[in-house]
Structures are given as C-alpha cells and as structure tokens.
Short mmCIF file of C-alpha atoms in Angstrom, two decimals:
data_model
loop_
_atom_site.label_atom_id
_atom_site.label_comp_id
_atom_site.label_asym_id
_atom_site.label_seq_id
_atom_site.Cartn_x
_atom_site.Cartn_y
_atom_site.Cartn_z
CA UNK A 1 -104.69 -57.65 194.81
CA UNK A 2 -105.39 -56.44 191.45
CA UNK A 3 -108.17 -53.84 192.17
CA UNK A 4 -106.27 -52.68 194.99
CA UNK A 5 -103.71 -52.05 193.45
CA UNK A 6 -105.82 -50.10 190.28
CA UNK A 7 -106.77 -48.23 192.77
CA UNK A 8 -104.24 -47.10 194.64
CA UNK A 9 -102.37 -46.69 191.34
CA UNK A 10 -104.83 -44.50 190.21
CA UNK A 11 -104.70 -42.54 193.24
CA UNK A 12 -101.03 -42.08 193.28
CA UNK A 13 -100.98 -40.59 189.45
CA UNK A 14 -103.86 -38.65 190.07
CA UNK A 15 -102.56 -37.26 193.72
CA UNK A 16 -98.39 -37.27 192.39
CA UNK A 17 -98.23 -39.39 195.83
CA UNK A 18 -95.26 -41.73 196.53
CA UNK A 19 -96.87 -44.75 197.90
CA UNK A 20 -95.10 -46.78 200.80
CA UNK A 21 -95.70 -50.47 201.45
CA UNK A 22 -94.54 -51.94 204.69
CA UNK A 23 -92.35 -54.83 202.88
CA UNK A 24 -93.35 -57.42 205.05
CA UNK A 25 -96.28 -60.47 204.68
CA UNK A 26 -98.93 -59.25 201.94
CA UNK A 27 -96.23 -55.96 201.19
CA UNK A 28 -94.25 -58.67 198.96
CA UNK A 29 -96.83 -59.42 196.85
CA UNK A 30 -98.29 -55.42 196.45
CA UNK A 31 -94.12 -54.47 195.75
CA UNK A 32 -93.61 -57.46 193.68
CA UNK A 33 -96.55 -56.26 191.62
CA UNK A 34 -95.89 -52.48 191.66
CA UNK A 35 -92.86 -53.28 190.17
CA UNK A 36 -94.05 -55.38 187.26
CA UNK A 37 -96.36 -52.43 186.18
CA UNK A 38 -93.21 -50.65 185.25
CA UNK A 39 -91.90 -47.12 185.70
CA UNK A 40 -95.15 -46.50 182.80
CA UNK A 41 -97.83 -47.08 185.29
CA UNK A 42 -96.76 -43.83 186.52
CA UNK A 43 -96.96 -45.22 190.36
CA UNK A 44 -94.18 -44.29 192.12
CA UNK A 45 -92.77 -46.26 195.18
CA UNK A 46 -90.94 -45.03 198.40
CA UNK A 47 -87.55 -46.60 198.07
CA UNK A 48 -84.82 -45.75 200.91
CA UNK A 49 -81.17 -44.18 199.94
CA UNK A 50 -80.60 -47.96 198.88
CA UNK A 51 -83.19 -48.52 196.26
CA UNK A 52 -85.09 -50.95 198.86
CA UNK A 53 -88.90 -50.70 200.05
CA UNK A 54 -89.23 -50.05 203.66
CA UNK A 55 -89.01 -53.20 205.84
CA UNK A 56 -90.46 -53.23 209.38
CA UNK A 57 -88.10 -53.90 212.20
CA UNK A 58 -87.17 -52.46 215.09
CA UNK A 59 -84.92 -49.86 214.31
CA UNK A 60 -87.41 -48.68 211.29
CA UNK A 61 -89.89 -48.58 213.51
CA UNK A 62 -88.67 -46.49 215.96
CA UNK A 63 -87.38 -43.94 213.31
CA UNK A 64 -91.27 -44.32 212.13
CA UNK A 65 -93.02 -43.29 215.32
CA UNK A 66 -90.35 -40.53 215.93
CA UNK A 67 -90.76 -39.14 212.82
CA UNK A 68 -94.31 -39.50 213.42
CA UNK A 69 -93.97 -37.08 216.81
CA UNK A 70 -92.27 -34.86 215.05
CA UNK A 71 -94.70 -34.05 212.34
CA UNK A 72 -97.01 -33.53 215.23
CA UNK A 73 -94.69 -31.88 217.47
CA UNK A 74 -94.10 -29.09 214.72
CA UNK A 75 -97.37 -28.54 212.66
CA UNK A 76 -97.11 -30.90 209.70
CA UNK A 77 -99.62 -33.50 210.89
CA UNK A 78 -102.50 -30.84 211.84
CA UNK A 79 -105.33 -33.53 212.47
CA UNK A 80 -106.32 -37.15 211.88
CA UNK A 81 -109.83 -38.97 211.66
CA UNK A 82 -111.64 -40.80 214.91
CA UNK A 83 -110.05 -44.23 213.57
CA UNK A 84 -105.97 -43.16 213.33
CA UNK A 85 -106.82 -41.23 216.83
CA UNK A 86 -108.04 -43.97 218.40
CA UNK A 87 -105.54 -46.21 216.77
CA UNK A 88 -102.92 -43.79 217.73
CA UNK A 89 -103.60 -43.64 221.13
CA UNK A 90 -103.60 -47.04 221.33
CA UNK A 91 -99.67 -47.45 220.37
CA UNK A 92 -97.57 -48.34 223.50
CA UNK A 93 -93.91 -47.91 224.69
CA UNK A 94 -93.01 -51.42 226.58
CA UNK A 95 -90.16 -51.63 229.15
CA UNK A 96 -87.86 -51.82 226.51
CA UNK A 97 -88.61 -48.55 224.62
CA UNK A 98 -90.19 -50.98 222.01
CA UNK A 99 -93.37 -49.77 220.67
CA UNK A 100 -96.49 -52.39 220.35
CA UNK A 101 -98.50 -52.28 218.66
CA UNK A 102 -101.86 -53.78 220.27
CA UNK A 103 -104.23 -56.52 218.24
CA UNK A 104 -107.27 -54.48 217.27
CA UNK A 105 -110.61 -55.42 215.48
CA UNK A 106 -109.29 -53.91 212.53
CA UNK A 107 -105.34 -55.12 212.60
CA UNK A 108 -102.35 -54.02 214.48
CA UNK A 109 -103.57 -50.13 214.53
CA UNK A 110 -103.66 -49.71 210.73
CA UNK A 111 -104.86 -46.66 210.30
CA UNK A 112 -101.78 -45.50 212.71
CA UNK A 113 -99.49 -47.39 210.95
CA UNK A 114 -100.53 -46.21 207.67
CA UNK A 115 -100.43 -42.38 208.89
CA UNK A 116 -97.12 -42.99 210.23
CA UNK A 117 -95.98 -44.55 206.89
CA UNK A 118 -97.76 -41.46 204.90
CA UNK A 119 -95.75 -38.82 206.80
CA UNK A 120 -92.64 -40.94 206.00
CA UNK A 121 -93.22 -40.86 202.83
CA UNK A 122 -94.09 -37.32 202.24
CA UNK A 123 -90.53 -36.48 203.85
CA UNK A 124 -89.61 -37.61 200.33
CA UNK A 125 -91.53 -36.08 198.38
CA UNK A 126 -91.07 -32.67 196.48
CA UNK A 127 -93.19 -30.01 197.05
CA UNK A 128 -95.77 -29.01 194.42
CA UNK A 129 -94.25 -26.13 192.13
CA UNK A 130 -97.77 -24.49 192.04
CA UNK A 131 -96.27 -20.98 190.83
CA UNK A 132 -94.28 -22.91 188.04
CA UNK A 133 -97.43 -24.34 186.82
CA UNK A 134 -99.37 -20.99 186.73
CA UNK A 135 -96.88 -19.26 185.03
CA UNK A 136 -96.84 -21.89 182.18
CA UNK A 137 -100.30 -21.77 181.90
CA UNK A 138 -100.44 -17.51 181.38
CA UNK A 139 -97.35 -18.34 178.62
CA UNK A 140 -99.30 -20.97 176.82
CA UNK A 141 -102.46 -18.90 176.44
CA UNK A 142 -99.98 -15.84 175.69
CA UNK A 143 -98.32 -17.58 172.89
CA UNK A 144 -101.76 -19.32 171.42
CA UNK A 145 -103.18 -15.51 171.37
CA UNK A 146 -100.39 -14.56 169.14
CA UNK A 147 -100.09 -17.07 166.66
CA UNK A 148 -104.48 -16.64 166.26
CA UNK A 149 -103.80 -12.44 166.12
CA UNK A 150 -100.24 -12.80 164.36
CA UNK A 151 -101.85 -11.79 160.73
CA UNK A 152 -104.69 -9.48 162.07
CA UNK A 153 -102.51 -6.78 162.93
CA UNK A 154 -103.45 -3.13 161.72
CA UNK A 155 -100.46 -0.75 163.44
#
C-alpha cells in the first residue's frame, strides 16, 4: 500500500490530477491513508457535493457508465488502449438494466472501471489556465529585466 500510494501521489502532484478510489474493499485502506498524508501531500481526492469518496452501488454505477457514454458519445473520451477496449466491451446490461461486470483474468474489468472512474473525475476538475501561466511567465522575466537594467540607463 505504501509504494502505491507514493506513486500515485506523485503522479497526482506532478499531473494536478484528482484521484478517485472506488470506496469499497482495499478503497478503505488507500482513502484511509490518503487522508492521513494531509492536505500537504498535495494529493487531492474526488469527494462528492457531500465531502464523501465515491462508493459503488447501484445507482453510482449507473450514473458511472452513463457518464462514461457520454464522454464517448460527444468527443471527450477520443480513444482507449487494447486492455480498457477489451474490458469495455466486455461490460453487460442484465435483464434488469444492471450492468455486470464479468470476472476477468485481471479483475472485474479494471481497466474499464478505472477509465470510467477517470472521466468521473475529470468532470471535476478545472481546466488548466495555460494562458494565465504564460502570461506570468513574460511578466516575471519583464520585471527581472528591469530591476538588472534599472541603473544602466543612458536616455
């Protein structure tokens, strides 16, 4: 648990990702965990409107698939590896609109799950302000050029 978690910690600072755990069986422990690192780890978690990690059932569920569609449906999920597309096609509808999700050799369709959760979780995050950061950049070099030139000038 501990070098997972270094390294998805690490990935989440480096990447500004919000990282989602399904909060069921080992997602205790990783939340638990998460949570003890503090706010200074710099790891943030995916937390609903309540301040609670997501927990699987069969309402969430449903909203996760759904939203899944969607983000195909309309452009924001343009591809995934051989793994989540054979894990994703792999994900049934029963007779009760229920989706199962089929034993595989590697879980219950993981990598689907996990894409699923991803796109979730990127619904909550904020966009990158790429044009904000630029533009601080060209004033900090502006400013550190005139305080070097500020007692060189001849006019």
């Amino acid at each position: 648990v501990d070098e997972a978690l270094e390294i998805l910690g690490a990935m989440c600072v480096e990447y500004s990702a919000i990282l989602c755990i399904e909060h069921n069986n080992t997602g205790h422990t990783y939340n638990q965990a998460i949570k003890e690192l503090g706010a200074a780890s710099g790891v943030r978690l995916w937390l609903d409107q309540a301040g609670k990690p997501w927990v699987a059932s069969v309402t969430s569920r449903a909203k996760l698939w759904t939203d899944l569609k969607k983000a195909v449906q309309n452009g924001t999920v343009t591809g995934v590896d051989a793994v989540t597309l054979s894990d994703l096609k792999k994900v049934k509808v029963d007779e009760h609109e229920r989706i199962v999700l089929p034993r595989t050799k590697a879980g219950h369709c993981d990598a689907a799950v996990s894409i699923a959760l991803a796109v979730m979780a990127a619904g909550k995050a904020r966009p990158a302000q790429t044009g904000h950061f630029a533009g601080m950049l060209d004033r900090l070099k502006a400013q550190r050029l005139r305080a070097a030139t500020q007692g060189n000038r001849r006019y």
